[in-house]
Tab-separated table of C-alpha atoms in Angstrom:
chain	number	residue	atom	x	y	z
U	10	MET	CA	-31.491	178.663	182.982
U	11	LEU	CA	-33.908	176.285	184.707
U	12	VAL	CA	-33.515	178.115	187.996
U	13	ILE	CA	-34.825	181.253	186.273
U	14	LEU	CA	-37.727	179.239	184.875
U	15	ALA	CA	-38.516	178.043	188.412
U	16	PHE	CA	-38.249	181.624	189.681
U	17	ILE	CA	-40.754	182.825	187.057
U	18	TYR	CA	-43.146	179.997	187.959
U	19	TYR	CA	-43.051	180.515	191.721
U	20	TYR	CA	-42.965	184.312	191.564
U	21	SER	CA	-46.158	184.148	189.474
U	22	LYS	CA	-47.828	181.738	191.921
U	23	VAL	CA	-46.918	183.769	195.012
U	24	ASN	CA	-47.641	187.251	193.628
U	25	GLY	CA	-50.469	186.537	191.182
U	26	TYR	CA	-48.555	188.109	188.297
U	27	PRO	CA	-45.269	187.288	186.545
U	28	PRO	CA	-41.968	188.998	187.329
U	29	ALA	CA	-40.587	191.850	185.289
U	30	GLN	CA	-37.137	191.342	183.813
U	31	ALA	CA	-35.861	193.840	186.411
U	32	ASP	CA	-37.188	191.569	189.197
U	33	ILE	CA	-35.217	188.635	187.779
U	34	GLN	CA	-32.123	190.808	187.356
U	35	LYS	CA	-32.292	192.037	190.943
U	36	TYR	CA	-32.979	188.602	192.475
U	37	PHE	CA	-30.112	186.840	190.677
U	38	GLY	CA	-27.698	189.791	190.606
U	39	VAL	CA	-27.081	189.543	186.876
U	40	SER	CA	-27.087	192.094	184.057
U	41	ALA	CA	-30.151	193.060	182.034
U	42	PRO	CA	-28.695	191.552	178.819
U	43	THR	CA	-28.134	188.243	180.635
U	44	VAL	CA	-31.759	188.126	181.758
U	45	HIS	CA	-33.014	189.068	178.302
U	46	GLN	CA	-30.900	186.403	176.563
U	47	THR	CA	-32.079	183.773	179.060
U	48	ILE	CA	-35.713	184.725	178.459
U	49	LEU	CA	-35.195	184.518	174.697
U	50	LYS	CA	-33.628	181.051	175.116
U	51	LEU	CA	-36.510	179.850	177.320
U	52	GLU	CA	-38.946	181.156	174.717
U	53	THR	CA	-37.052	179.461	171.867
U	54	ASP	CA	-37.137	176.194	173.828
U	55	GLU	CA	-40.918	176.713	174.230
U	56	LEU	CA	-40.710	176.673	178.025
U	57	ILE	CA	-42.245	180.145	178.348
U	58	SER	CA	-44.303	182.529	176.244
U	59	ARG	CA	-44.213	186.312	176.333
U	60	THR	CA	-45.590	189.334	174.538
U	61	PRO	CA	-42.751	191.512	173.228
U	62	ARG	CA	-42.696	195.072	174.591
U	63	GLU	CA	-45.356	194.226	177.204
U	64	SER	CA	-44.410	194.368	180.861
U	65	ARG	CA	-44.901	191.259	182.999
U	66	SER	CA	-46.070	189.050	180.142
U	67	LEU	CA	-43.997	185.942	180.959
U	68	LYS	CA	-45.965	182.718	181.167
U	69	VAL	CA	-44.552	179.277	181.992
U	70	LEU	CA	-45.769	176.649	179.513
U	71	ILE	CA	-44.805	173.549	181.514
U	72	LYS	CA	-47.671	171.697	183.156
U	73	ASN	CA	-47.412	170.249	186.679
U	74	ARG	CA	-47.086	166.504	186.791
C-alpha cells in the first residue's frame, strides 16, 4: 500500500499532475479493483484525498519532513 502512495507522490512530482488509476494499474500489473480498493484504503487512512468521479484527482496529504 505504501509503495502505491510513493508512486502517486513521485508520479505527481515528475509529471506535474497525479496518476490516473489506469496508470497505477499498468505500472504495478494489478487489477482495476485492486487499485481502487487500495486508493479507498489510503483515503480512509487520510494519506490521500481525491474527488470521486474526477480523473487524476489524487493528492498526497503527507508533508515532507
